Amino acid sequence: MRKSSASGIVFNCVNVIIMLAIVVATVYPFLYILSYSFSTASRMTGGLMLFPEGFNLDSYRIALGNPAIVRSAVVSAERTILGPLVMIFITSMAAYCITRDEMIGVRYVRRFFVFTMYFSSGLIPSYMLVKNLGMIGSFWVYIIPSAVNVFSMILIKTYIESVPKSMEEAAIVDGANDFKLYWQVIFPVCTPVIAAVVLFSAVEQWNSFVDTQIYNTMYPKLYTLQYVLYQTLSGASSLSQVKSQAITGTQSFVSPQTLKMAITIITVIPIMFVYPFLQKHFTKGLLIGSVKG
């Protein structure tokens, strides 16, 4: 008993130390960026930082006062809202269709979708397709290519297969067709997996900047917030544009580094407020999908 108890205490202590180390390694970088963004550049001493060095909001005033950042934030918000809605509408219906074993050729359709998860067409064919569809320089280039997500489709398909068949049979007896059966019976009970998929899509849409770099780099009005952040962190011209918005008539305590940190915080905070509202459904949806997967 003593050996067992002693080994259990040692295990718990080691486990707590490891978990604390993981928490510190995860939380501290964000805390450092947050503190740095509120610090006064002239009072920065370097090294570890837990609290701002001379609190000031000049970085945020300059960043939020720049029309390019405000415009890009609107573009990111629009694609983060519209993208997941379009994706869940199309992907969920496709997931429902491939659960119908009575559909002709459904096995080949499933294999076709799975095949696209492992083999993509590549950048050049994708660019040529988008160009031929006339979506270069268009907001829809952020929405249409991501309207079908095979990974999300498989998650939803797995969840639908766990729904009791008696619900479908009862709806069919009442005269429901396939469309009515899905939207009024199946879709409402798929809330957990729908929430998980929507959160995945929203985070992906909010954080995306590569599509802007590939398709809309010549159209500043379609820049996303993450792309502006990318330009700022890489020392592009947007940083000088933002710096030119410095508060006139007062002494500025902003350096390029504090400005970068402020823009980073601005891009992170909105998506952080979304997760708590979907956490319950998000966890449940992932667990059910993993059990049946």
PDB file of C-alpha atoms in Angstrom:
ATOM      1  CA  MET A   1       0.000   0.000   0.000  1.00  0.00           C
ATOM      2  CA  ARG A   2       2.810   2.428   0.856  1.00  0.00           C
ATOM      3  CA  LYS A   3       4.618   1.733  -2.397  1.00  0.00           C
ATOM      4  CA  SER A   4       1.424   2.119  -4.369  1.00  0.00           C
ATOM      5  CA  SER A   5       0.530   5.313  -2.548  1.00  0.00           C
ATOM      6  CA  ALA A   6       4.022   6.774  -2.898  1.00  0.00           C
ATOM      7  CA  SER A   7       4.182   5.967  -6.612  1.00  0.00           C
ATOM      8  CA  GLY A   8       0.742   7.505  -7.068  1.00  0.00           C
ATOM      9  CA  ILE A   9       1.847  10.725  -5.371  1.00  0.00           C
ATOM     10  CA  VAL A  10       4.992  10.891  -7.502  1.00  0.00           C
ATOM     11  CA  PHE A  11       2.945  10.293 -10.649  1.00  0.00           C
ATOM     12  CA  ASN A  12       0.466  13.019  -9.727  1.00  0.00           C
ATOM     13  CA  CYS A  13       3.247  15.495  -8.963  1.00  0.00           C
ATOM     14  CA  VAL A  14       5.030  14.781 -12.241  1.00  0.00           C
ATOM     15  CA  ASN A  15       1.735  14.977 -14.102  1.00  0.00           C
ATOM     16  CA  VAL A  16       0.890  18.360 -12.541  1.00  0.00           C
ATOM     17  CA  ILE A  17       4.361  19.730 -13.345  1.00  0.00           C
ATOM     18  CA  ILE A  18       4.100  18.615 -16.971  1.00  0.00           C
ATOM     19  CA  MET A  19       0.593  20.075 -17.338  1.00  0.00           C
ATOM     20  CA  LEU A  20       1.697  23.372 -15.791  1.00  0.00           C
ATOM     21  CA  ALA A  21       4.631  23.514 -18.177  1.00  0.00           C
ATOM     22  CA  ILE A  22       2.281  22.960 -21.118  1.00  0.00           C
ATOM     23  CA  VAL A  23      -0.087  25.662 -19.855  1.00  0.00           C
ATOM     24  CA  VAL A  24       2.766  28.144 -19.428  1.00  0.00           C
ATOM     25  CA  ALA A  25       4.158  27.332 -22.878  1.00  0.00           C
ATOM     26  CA  THR A  26       0.697  27.839 -24.357  1.00  0.00           C
ATOM     27  CA  VAL A  27      -0.482  30.926 -22.481  1.00  0.00           C
ATOM     28  CA  TYR A  28       2.725  32.932 -22.083  1.00  0.00           C
ATOM     29  CA  PRO A  29       3.295  33.752 -25.796  1.00  0.00           C
ATOM     30  CA  PHE A  30      -0.186  35.270 -25.999  1.00  0.00           C
ATOM     31  CA  LEU A  31       0.324  37.134 -22.716  1.00  0.00           C
ATOM     32  CA  TYR A  32       3.670  38.434 -23.982  1.00  0.00           C
ATOM     33  CA  ILE A  33       2.122  39.743 -27.219  1.00  0.00           C
ATOM     34  CA  LEU A  34      -0.750  41.333 -25.292  1.00  0.00           C
ATOM     35  CA  SER A  35       1.594  43.047 -22.807  1.00  0.00           C
ATOM     36  CA  TYR A  36       3.930  44.171 -25.582  1.00  0.00           C
ATOM     37  CA  SER A  37       1.076  45.762 -27.530  1.00  0.00           C
ATOM     38  CA  PHE A  38       0.138  47.920 -24.520  1.00  0.00           C
ATOM     39  CA  SER A  39       3.721  48.878 -23.678  1.00  0.00           C
ATOM     40  CA  THR A  40       5.543  52.140 -24.293  1.00  0.00           C
ATOM     41  CA  ALA A  41       8.341  51.569 -26.781  1.00  0.00           C
ATOM     42  CA  SER A  42      10.819  53.813 -24.969  1.00  0.00           C
ATOM     43  CA  ARG A  43      10.434  51.831 -21.735  1.00  0.00           C
ATOM     44  CA  MET A  44      10.908  48.365 -23.219  1.00  0.00           C
ATOM     45  CA  THR A  45      13.807  46.530 -21.567  1.00  0.00           C
ATOM     46  CA  GLY A  46      13.509  43.158 -23.303  1.00  0.00           C
ATOM     47  CA  GLY A  47      13.442  39.718 -21.708  1.00  0.00           C
ATOM     48  CA  LEU A  48      10.430  38.135 -20.054  1.00  0.00           C
ATOM     49  CA  MET A  49       7.308  40.252 -19.777  1.00  0.00           C
ATOM     50  CA  LEU A  50       4.128  39.603 -17.795  1.00  0.00           C
ATOM     51  CA  PHE A  51       2.747  43.141 -17.639  1.00  0.00           C
ATOM     52  CA  PRO A  52       2.965  46.160 -19.964  1.00  0.00           C
ATOM     53  CA  GLU A  53       5.970  48.438 -19.615  1.00  0.00           C
ATOM     54  CA  GLY A  54       4.311  51.844 -19.387  1.00  0.00           C
ATOM     55  CA  PHE A  55       0.676  51.391 -20.368  1.00  0.00           C
ATOM     56  CA  ASN A  56      -0.561  53.222 -23.500  1.00  0.00           C
ATOM     57  CA  LEU A  57      -3.109  52.645 -26.270  1.00  0.00           C
ATOM     58  CA  ASP A  58      -1.369  54.465 -29.105  1.00  0.00           C
ATOM     59  CA  SER A  59      -0.756  51.270 -31.074  1.00  0.00           C
ATOM     60  CA  TYR A  60      -4.437  50.396 -31.059  1.00  0.00           C
ATOM     61  CA  ARG A  61      -5.484  53.954 -31.903  1.00  0.00           C
ATOM     62  CA  ILE A  62      -3.160  53.981 -34.900  1.00  0.00           C
ATOM     63  CA  ALA A  63      -4.150  50.485 -36.044  1.00  0.00           C
ATOM     64  CA  LEU A  64      -7.901  51.014 -35.697  1.00  0.00           C
ATOM     65  CA  GLY A  65      -7.599  54.480 -37.225  1.00  0.00           C
ATOM     66  CA  ASN A  66      -6.143  53.085 -40.433  1.00  0.00           C
ATOM     67  CA  PRO A  67      -8.873  52.690 -43.117  1.00  0.00           C
ATOM     68  CA  ALA A  68      -7.030  49.725 -44.683  1.00  0.00           C
ATOM     69  CA  ILE A  69      -7.231  47.721 -41.455  1.00  0.00           C
ATOM     70  CA  VAL A  70     -10.876  48.609 -40.872  1.00  0.00           C
ATOM     71  CA  ARG A  71     -11.777  47.680 -44.449  1.00  0.00           C
ATOM     72  CA  SER A  72      -9.868  44.389 -44.247  1.00  0.00           C
ATOM     73  CA  ALA A  73     -11.577  43.556 -40.949  1.00  0.00           C
ATOM     74  CA  VAL A  74     -14.963  43.992 -42.651  1.00  0.00           C
ATOM     75  CA  VAL A  75     -13.902  41.683 -45.500  1.00  0.00           C
ATOM     76  CA  SER A  76     -12.704  39.052 -43.022  1.00  0.00           C
ATOM     77  CA  ALA A  77     -15.937  39.313 -41.031  1.00  0.00           C
ATOM     78  CA  GLU A  78     -18.046  38.940 -44.176  1.00  0.00           C
ATOM     79  CA  ARG A  79     -16.226  35.820 -45.350  1.00  0.00           C
ATOM     80  CA  THR A  80     -16.225  34.364 -41.822  1.00  0.00           C
ATOM     81  CA  ILE A  81     -20.021  34.681 -41.668  1.00  0.00           C
ATOM     82  CA  LEU A  82     -20.986  33.855 -45.250  1.00  0.00           C
ATOM     83  CA  GLY A  83     -18.382  31.147 -45.928  1.00  0.00           C
ATOM     84  CA  PRO A  84     -19.484  28.700 -43.193  1.00  0.00           C
ATOM     85  CA  LEU A  85     -23.173  29.236 -44.055  1.00  0.00           C
ATOM     86  CA  VAL A  86     -22.648  28.356 -47.718  1.00  0.00           C
ATOM     87  CA  MET A  87     -20.348  25.474 -46.810  1.00  0.00           C
ATOM     88  CA  ILE A  88     -22.736  23.908 -44.289  1.00  0.00           C
ATOM     89  CA  PHE A  89     -25.685  24.263 -46.689  1.00  0.00           C
ATOM     90  CA  ILE A  90     -23.949  22.438 -49.557  1.00  0.00           C
ATOM     91  CA  THR A  91     -21.715  20.048 -47.607  1.00  0.00           C
ATOM     92  CA  SER A  92     -24.463  18.856 -45.270  1.00  0.00           C
ATOM     93  CA  MET A  93     -26.803  18.031 -48.148  1.00  0.00           C
ATOM     94  CA  ALA A  94     -24.009  16.119 -49.890  1.00  0.00           C
ATOM     95  CA  ALA A  95     -23.324  14.244 -46.635  1.00  0.00           C
ATOM     96  CA  TYR A  96     -26.982  13.281 -46.397  1.00  0.00           C
ATOM     97  CA  CYS A  97     -26.999  12.030 -49.990  1.00  0.00           C
ATOM     98  CA  ILE A  98     -24.024   9.707 -49.529  1.00  0.00           C
ATOM     99  CA  THR A  99     -25.718   8.088 -46.519  1.00  0.00           C
ATOM    100  CA  ARG A 100     -28.524   6.860 -48.807  1.00  0.00           C
ATOM    101  CA  ASP A 101     -27.488   3.303 -49.674  1.00  0.00           C
ATOM    102  CA  GLU A 102     -30.384   3.061 -52.122  1.00  0.00           C
ATOM    103  CA  MET A 103     -28.885   5.811 -54.305  1.00  0.00           C
ATOM    104  CA  ILE A 104     -27.397   4.452 -57.520  1.00  0.00           C
ATOM    105  CA  GLY A 105     -23.588   4.541 -57.528  1.00  0.00           C
ATOM    106  CA  VAL A 106     -23.342   5.889 -53.977  1.00  0.00           C
ATOM    107  CA  ARG A 107     -20.254   3.770 -53.227  1.00  0.00           C
ATOM    108  CA  TYR A 108     -18.350   5.310 -56.141  1.00  0.00           C
ATOM    109  CA  VAL A 109     -19.455   8.798 -55.108  1.00  0.00           C
ATOM    110  CA  ARG A 110     -18.071   8.209 -51.602  1.00  0.00           C
ATOM    111  CA  ARG A 111     -14.760   7.000 -53.006  1.00  0.00           C
ATOM    112  CA  PHE A 112     -14.602   9.997 -55.326  1.00  0.00           C
ATOM    113  CA  PHE A 113     -14.938  12.413 -52.408  1.00  0.00           C
ATOM    114  CA  VAL A 114     -12.390  10.537 -50.291  1.00  0.00           C
ATOM    115  CA  PHE A 115      -9.962  10.511 -53.228  1.00  0.00           C
ATOM    116  CA  THR A 116      -9.976  14.313 -53.305  1.00  0.00           C
ATOM    117  CA  MET A 117      -8.794  14.388 -49.681  1.00  0.00           C
ATOM    118  CA  TYR A 118      -5.519  12.716 -50.601  1.00  0.00           C
ATOM    119  CA  PHE A 119      -4.889  14.038 -54.112  1.00  0.00           C
ATOM    120  CA  SER A 120      -5.396  17.650 -55.108  1.00  0.00           C
ATOM    121  CA  SER A 121      -5.167  19.250 -58.522  1.00  0.00           C
ATOM    122  CA  GLY A 122      -2.363  21.588 -57.499  1.00  0.00           C
ATOM    123  CA  LEU A 123      -1.992  25.353 -57.466  1.00  0.00           C
ATOM    124  CA  ILE A 124      -1.719  26.040 -61.208  1.00  0.00           C
ATOM    125  CA  PRO A 125      -4.855  24.092 -62.288  1.00  0.00           C
ATOM    126  CA  SER A 126      -6.767  25.642 -59.371  1.00  0.00           C
ATOM    127  CA  TYR A 127      -5.691  29.139 -60.396  1.00  0.00           C
ATOM    128  CA  MET A 128      -6.620  28.498 -64.015  1.00  0.00           C
ATOM    129  CA  LEU A 129     -10.052  27.225 -62.973  1.00  0.00           C
ATOM    130  CA  VAL A 130     -10.709  30.230 -60.740  1.00  0.00           C
ATOM    131  CA  LYS A 131      -9.555  32.574 -63.505  1.00  0.00           C
ATOM    132  CA  ASN A 132     -11.755  30.917 -66.134  1.00  0.00           C
ATOM    133  CA  LEU A 133     -14.730  31.203 -63.780  1.00  0.00           C
ATOM    134  CA  GLY A 134     -14.101  34.940 -63.556  1.00  0.00           C
ATOM    135  CA  MET A 135     -13.530  35.008 -59.795  1.00  0.00           C
ATOM    136  CA  ILE A 136     -10.136  36.740 -59.838  1.00  0.00           C
ATOM    137  CA  GLY A 137     -10.596  40.084 -58.117  1.00  0.00           C
ATOM    138  CA  SER A 138     -13.923  38.953 -56.697  1.00  0.00           C
ATOM    139  CA  PHE A 139     -15.098  38.408 -53.124  1.00  0.00           C
ATOM    140  CA  TRP A 140     -16.614  35.076 -54.183  1.00  0.00           C
ATOM    141  CA  VAL A 141     -13.173  33.556 -54.591  1.00  0.00           C
ATOM    142  CA  TYR A 142     -13.212  33.300 -50.787  1.00  0.00           C
ATOM    143  CA  ILE A 143     -16.580  31.510 -50.716  1.00  0.00           C
ATOM    144  CA  ILE A 144     -17.122  29.245 -53.745  1.00  0.00           C
ATOM    145  CA  PRO A 145     -13.881  27.160 -53.640  1.00  0.00           C
ATOM    146  CA  SER A 146     -14.519  26.305 -49.972  1.00  0.00           C
ATOM    147  CA  ALA A 147     -18.225  25.529 -50.424  1.00  0.00           C
ATOM    148  CA  VAL A 148     -17.515  21.778 -50.264  1.00  0.00           C
ATOM    149  CA  ASN A 149     -15.321  20.378 -47.503  1.00  0.00           C
ATOM    150  CA  VAL A 150     -14.843  16.610 -47.657  1.00  0.00           C
ATOM    151  CA  PHE A 151     -13.580  16.275 -44.077  1.00  0.00           C
ATOM    152  CA  SER A 152     -16.672  18.079 -42.781  1.00  0.00           C
ATOM    153  CA  MET A 153     -18.826  15.965 -45.085  1.00  0.00           C
ATOM    154  CA  ILE A 154     -17.471  12.772 -43.546  1.00  0.00           C
ATOM    155  CA  LEU A 155     -18.067  14.087 -40.019  1.00  0.00           C
ATOM    156  CA  ILE A 156     -21.681  14.955 -40.839  1.00  0.00           C
ATOM    157  CA  LYS A 157     -22.212  11.643 -42.669  1.00  0.00           C
ATOM    158  CA  THR A 158     -20.949   9.730 -39.635  1.00  0.00           C
ATOM    159  CA  TYR A 159     -23.277  11.651 -37.345  1.00  0.00           C
ATOM    160  CA  ILE A 160     -26.292  11.124 -39.601  1.00  0.00           C
ATOM    161  CA  GLU A 161     -25.646   7.394 -39.592  1.00  0.00           C
ATOM    162  CA  SER A 162     -25.958   7.435 -35.785  1.00  0.00           C
ATOM    163  CA  VAL A 163     -29.467   8.936 -35.951  1.00  0.00           C
ATOM    164  CA  PRO A 164     -32.132   6.264 -35.227  1.00  0.00           C
ATOM    165  CA  LYS A 165     -33.790   4.997 -38.392  1.00  0.00           C
ATOM    166  CA  SER A 166     -37.164   5.135 -36.650  1.00  0.00           C
ATOM    167  CA  MET A 167     -37.128   8.946 -36.955  1.00  0.00           C
ATOM    168  CA  GLU A 168     -36.723   8.752 -40.707  1.00  0.00           C
ATOM    169  CA  GLU A 169     -39.340   6.023 -41.044  1.00  0.00           C
ATOM    170  CA  ALA A 170     -41.861   8.064 -39.069  1.00  0.00           C
ATOM    171  CA  ALA A 171     -41.272  11.108 -41.285  1.00  0.00           C
ATOM    172  CA  ILE A 172     -41.628   9.017 -44.448  1.00  0.00           C
ATOM    173  CA  VAL A 173     -44.909   7.595 -43.182  1.00  0.00           C
ATOM    174  CA  ASP A 174     -46.117  11.183 -42.695  1.00  0.00           C
ATOM    175  CA  GLY A 175     -45.361  11.855 -46.351  1.00  0.00           C
ATOM    176  CA  ALA A 176     -42.002  13.650 -46.102  1.00  0.00           C
ATOM    177  CA  ASN A 177     -39.780  13.634 -49.192  1.00  0.00           C
ATOM    178  CA  ASP A 178     -35.969  13.537 -49.024  1.00  0.00           C
ATOM    179  CA  PHE A 179     -35.585  17.318 -48.891  1.00  0.00           C
ATOM    180  CA  LYS A 180     -38.176  17.738 -46.147  1.00  0.00           C
ATOM    181  CA  LEU A 181     -36.832  14.697 -44.318  1.00  0.00           C
ATOM    182  CA  TYR A 182     -33.359  16.216 -44.126  1.00  0.00           C
ATOM    183  CA  TRP A 183     -34.150  19.836 -43.262  1.00  0.00           C
ATOM    184  CA  GLN A 184     -36.964  19.169 -40.810  1.00  0.00           C
ATOM    185  CA  VAL A 185     -35.866  15.888 -39.213  1.00  0.00           C
ATOM    186  CA  ILE A 186     -32.170  15.108 -39.730  1.00  0.00           C
ATOM    187  CA  PHE A 187     -30.628  18.593 -39.759  1.00  0.00           C
ATOM    188  CA  PRO A 188     -32.089  19.747 -36.405  1.00  0.00           C
ATOM    189  CA  VAL A 189     -30.706  16.719 -34.544  1.00  0.00           C
ATOM    190  CA  CYS A 190     -27.260  17.241 -36.097  1.00  0.00           C
ATOM    191  CA  THR A 191     -26.670  20.455 -34.124  1.00  0.00           C
ATOM    192  CA  PRO A 192     -23.520  19.200 -32.313  1.00  0.00           C
ATOM    193  CA  VAL A 193     -21.647  18.165 -35.444  1.00  0.00           C
ATOM    194  CA  ILE A 194     -22.953  21.203 -37.343  1.00  0.00           C
ATOM    195  CA  ALA A 195     -21.562  23.462 -34.606  1.00  0.00           C
ATOM    196  CA  ALA A 196     -18.181  21.710 -34.772  1.00  0.00           C
ATOM    197  CA  VAL A 197     -18.023  21.988 -38.554  1.00  0.00           C
ATOM    198  CA  VAL A 198     -19.113  25.640 -38.548  1.00  0.00           C
ATOM    199  CA  LEU A 199     -16.449  26.492 -35.978  1.00  0.00           C
ATOM    200  CA  PHE A 200     -13.772  24.750 -38.055  1.00  0.00           C
ATOM    201  CA  SER A 201     -14.883  26.650 -41.156  1.00  0.00           C
ATOM    202  CA  ALA A 202     -15.162  30.002 -39.374  1.00  0.00           C
ATOM    203  CA  VAL A 203     -11.649  29.729 -37.934  1.00  0.00           C
ATOM    204  CA  GLU A 204     -10.284  28.704 -41.322  1.00  0.00           C
ATOM    205  CA  GLN A 205     -12.017  31.597 -43.062  1.00  0.00           C
ATOM    206  CA  TRP A 206     -10.903  34.143 -40.468  1.00  0.00           C
ATOM    207  CA  ASN A 207      -7.275  32.993 -40.490  1.00  0.00           C
ATOM    208  CA  SER A 208      -6.943  32.563 -44.238  1.00  0.00           C
ATOM    209  CA  PHE A 209      -4.647  34.865 -46.191  1.00  0.00           C
ATOM    210  CA  VAL A 210      -3.071  32.604 -48.834  1.00  0.00           C
ATOM    211  CA  ASP A 211      -6.089  32.880 -51.153  1.00  0.00           C
ATOM    212  CA  THR A 212      -5.814  36.662 -50.948  1.00  0.00           C
ATOM    213  CA  GLN A 213      -2.132  36.417 -51.783  1.00  0.00           C
ATOM    214  CA  ILE A 214      -2.830  34.180 -54.789  1.00  0.00           C
ATOM    215  CA  TYR A 215      -5.986  35.654 -56.279  1.00  0.00           C
ATOM    216  CA  ASN A 216      -6.545  39.186 -54.965  1.00  0.00           C
ATOM    217  CA  THR A 217      -3.132  40.653 -54.298  1.00  0.00           C
ATOM    218  CA  MET A 218      -3.825  43.360 -56.910  1.00  0.00           C
ATOM    219  CA  TYR A 219      -7.134  44.367 -55.314  1.00  0.00           C
ATOM    220  CA  PRO A 220      -6.555  46.182 -51.971  1.00  0.00           C
ATOM    221  CA  LYS A 221     -10.280  46.528 -51.317  1.00  0.00           C
ATOM    222  CA  LEU A 222     -10.479  42.723 -51.011  1.00  0.00           C
ATOM    223  CA  TYR A 223      -7.564  42.327 -48.602  1.00  0.00           C
ATOM    224  CA  THR A 224      -8.389  40.329 -45.494  1.00  0.00           C
ATOM    225  CA  LEU A 225      -7.246  41.246 -42.019  1.00  0.00           C
ATOM    226  CA  GLN A 226      -4.865  38.312 -41.867  1.00  0.00           C
ATOM    227  CA  TYR A 227      -3.278  39.372 -45.146  1.00  0.00           C
ATOM    228  CA  VAL A 228      -2.746  42.890 -43.799  1.00  0.00           C
ATOM    229  CA  LEU A 229      -1.174  41.319 -40.711  1.00  0.00           C
ATOM    230  CA  TYR A 230       1.019  39.173 -42.961  1.00  0.00           C
ATOM    231  CA  GLN A 231       2.176  42.265 -44.840  1.00  0.00           C
ATOM    232  CA  THR A 232       2.834  44.091 -41.586  1.00  0.00           C
ATOM    233  CA  LEU A 233       4.854  41.266 -40.067  1.00  0.00           C
ATOM    234  CA  SER A 234       6.871  40.903 -43.259  1.00  0.00           C
ATOM    235  CA  GLY A 235       7.665  44.627 -43.283  1.00  0.00           C
ATOM    236  CA  ALA A 236       5.569  45.443 -46.331  1.00  0.00           C
ATOM    237  CA  SER A 237       4.286  48.854 -47.278  1.00  0.00           C
ATOM    238  CA  SER A 238       1.163  48.504 -45.130  1.00  0.00           C
ATOM    239  CA  LEU A 239       3.282  49.100 -42.021  1.00  0.00           C
ATOM    240  CA  SER A 240       4.445  52.468 -43.296  1.00  0.00           C
ATOM    241  CA  GLN A 241       0.850  53.319 -44.204  1.00  0.00           C
ATOM    242  CA  VAL A 242      -0.280  52.476 -40.703  1.00  0.00           C
ATOM    243  CA  LYS A 243       2.583  54.416 -39.152  1.00  0.00           C
ATOM    244  CA  SER A 244       1.618  57.445 -41.176  1.00  0.00           C
ATOM    245  CA  GLN A 245      -1.673  57.504 -39.284  1.00  0.00           C
ATOM    246  CA  ALA A 246       0.176  58.390 -36.067  1.00  0.00           C
ATOM    247  CA  ILE A 247      -1.569  60.798 -33.766  1.00  0.00           C
ATOM    248  CA  THR A 248      -0.603  64.311 -34.667  1.00  0.00           C
ATOM    249  CA  GLY A 249       0.102  66.955 -32.076  1.00  0.00           C
ATOM    250  CA  THR A 250       1.146  64.481 -29.387  1.00  0.00           C
ATOM    251  CA  GLN A 251       4.238  62.518 -28.665  1.00  0.00           C
ATOM    252  CA  SER A 252       3.888  58.959 -29.989  1.00  0.00           C
ATOM    253  CA  PHE A 253       5.238  56.039 -27.996  1.00  0.00           C
ATOM    254  CA  VAL A 254       4.708  53.472 -30.747  1.00  0.00           C
ATOM    255  CA  SER A 255       7.358  51.376 -32.425  1.00  0.00           C
ATOM    256  CA  PRO A 256       6.865  49.097 -35.435  1.00  0.00           C
ATOM    257  CA  GLN A 257       7.071  46.108 -33.096  1.00  0.00           C
ATOM    258  CA  THR A 258       4.336  47.302 -30.718  1.00  0.00           C
ATOM    259  CA  LEU A 259       2.195  48.098 -33.738  1.00  0.00           C
ATOM    260  CA  LYS A 260       2.659  44.571 -35.059  1.00  0.00           C
ATOM    261  CA  MET A 261       1.669  43.139 -31.698  1.00  0.00           C
ATOM    262  CA  ALA A 262      -1.449  45.313 -31.567  1.00  0.00           C
ATOM    263  CA  ILE A 263      -2.582  44.178 -35.018  1.00  0.00           C
ATOM    264  CA  THR A 264      -1.928  40.565 -34.000  1.00  0.00           C
ATOM    265  CA  ILE A 265      -4.199  40.950 -30.967  1.00  0.00           C
ATOM    266  CA  ILE A 266      -6.881  42.582 -33.112  1.00  0.00           C
ATOM    267  CA  THR A 267      -6.885  39.572 -35.448  1.00  0.00           C
ATOM    268  CA  VAL A 268      -7.006  37.008 -32.626  1.00  0.00           C
ATOM    269  CA  ILE A 269      -9.626  38.415 -30.244  1.00  0.00           C
ATOM    270  CA  PRO A 270     -12.780  38.150 -32.441  1.00  0.00           C
ATOM    271  CA  ILE A 271     -12.455  34.417 -33.044  1.00  0.00           C
ATOM    272  CA  MET A 272     -11.736  33.861 -29.338  1.00  0.00           C
ATOM    273  CA  PHE A 273     -15.209  35.139 -28.476  1.00  0.00           C
ATOM    274  CA  VAL A 274     -16.893  32.683 -30.856  1.00  0.00           C
ATOM    275  CA  TYR A 275     -15.565  29.467 -29.349  1.00  0.00           C
ATOM    276  CA  PRO A 276     -17.173  29.684 -25.856  1.00  0.00           C
ATOM    277  CA  PHE A 277     -20.652  29.838 -27.400  1.00  0.00           C
ATOM    278  CA  LEU A 278     -20.039  26.686 -29.473  1.00  0.00           C
ATOM    279  CA  GLN A 279     -17.819  24.739 -27.066  1.00  0.00           C
ATOM    280  CA  LYS A 280     -20.564  22.450 -25.755  1.00  0.00           C
ATOM    281  CA  HIS A 281     -21.793  21.384 -29.185  1.00  0.00           C
ATOM    282  CA  PHE A 282     -18.262  21.415 -30.600  1.00  0.00           C
ATOM    283  CA  THR A 283     -16.948  18.833 -28.099  1.00  0.00           C
ATOM    284  CA  LYS A 284     -19.992  16.601 -28.418  1.00  0.00           C
ATOM    285  CA  GLY A 285     -19.883  16.661 -32.196  1.00  0.00           C
ATOM    286  CA  LEU A 286     -16.226  15.688 -32.343  1.00  0.00           C
ATOM    287  CA  LEU A 287     -16.609  12.860 -29.817  1.00  0.00           C
ATOM    288  CA  ILE A 288     -19.543  11.288 -31.639  1.00  0.00           C
ATOM    289  CA  GLY A 289     -17.757  11.562 -34.956  1.00  0.00           C
ATOM    290  CA  SER A 290     -14.641   9.929 -33.539  1.00  0.00           C
ATOM    291  CA  VAL A 291     -16.548   6.994 -32.051  1.00  0.00           C
ATOM    292  CA  LYS A 292     -18.254   6.117 -35.316  1.00  0.00           C
ATOM    293  CA  GLY A 293     -15.448   7.213 -37.651  1.00  0.00           C
TER     294      GLY A 293
END
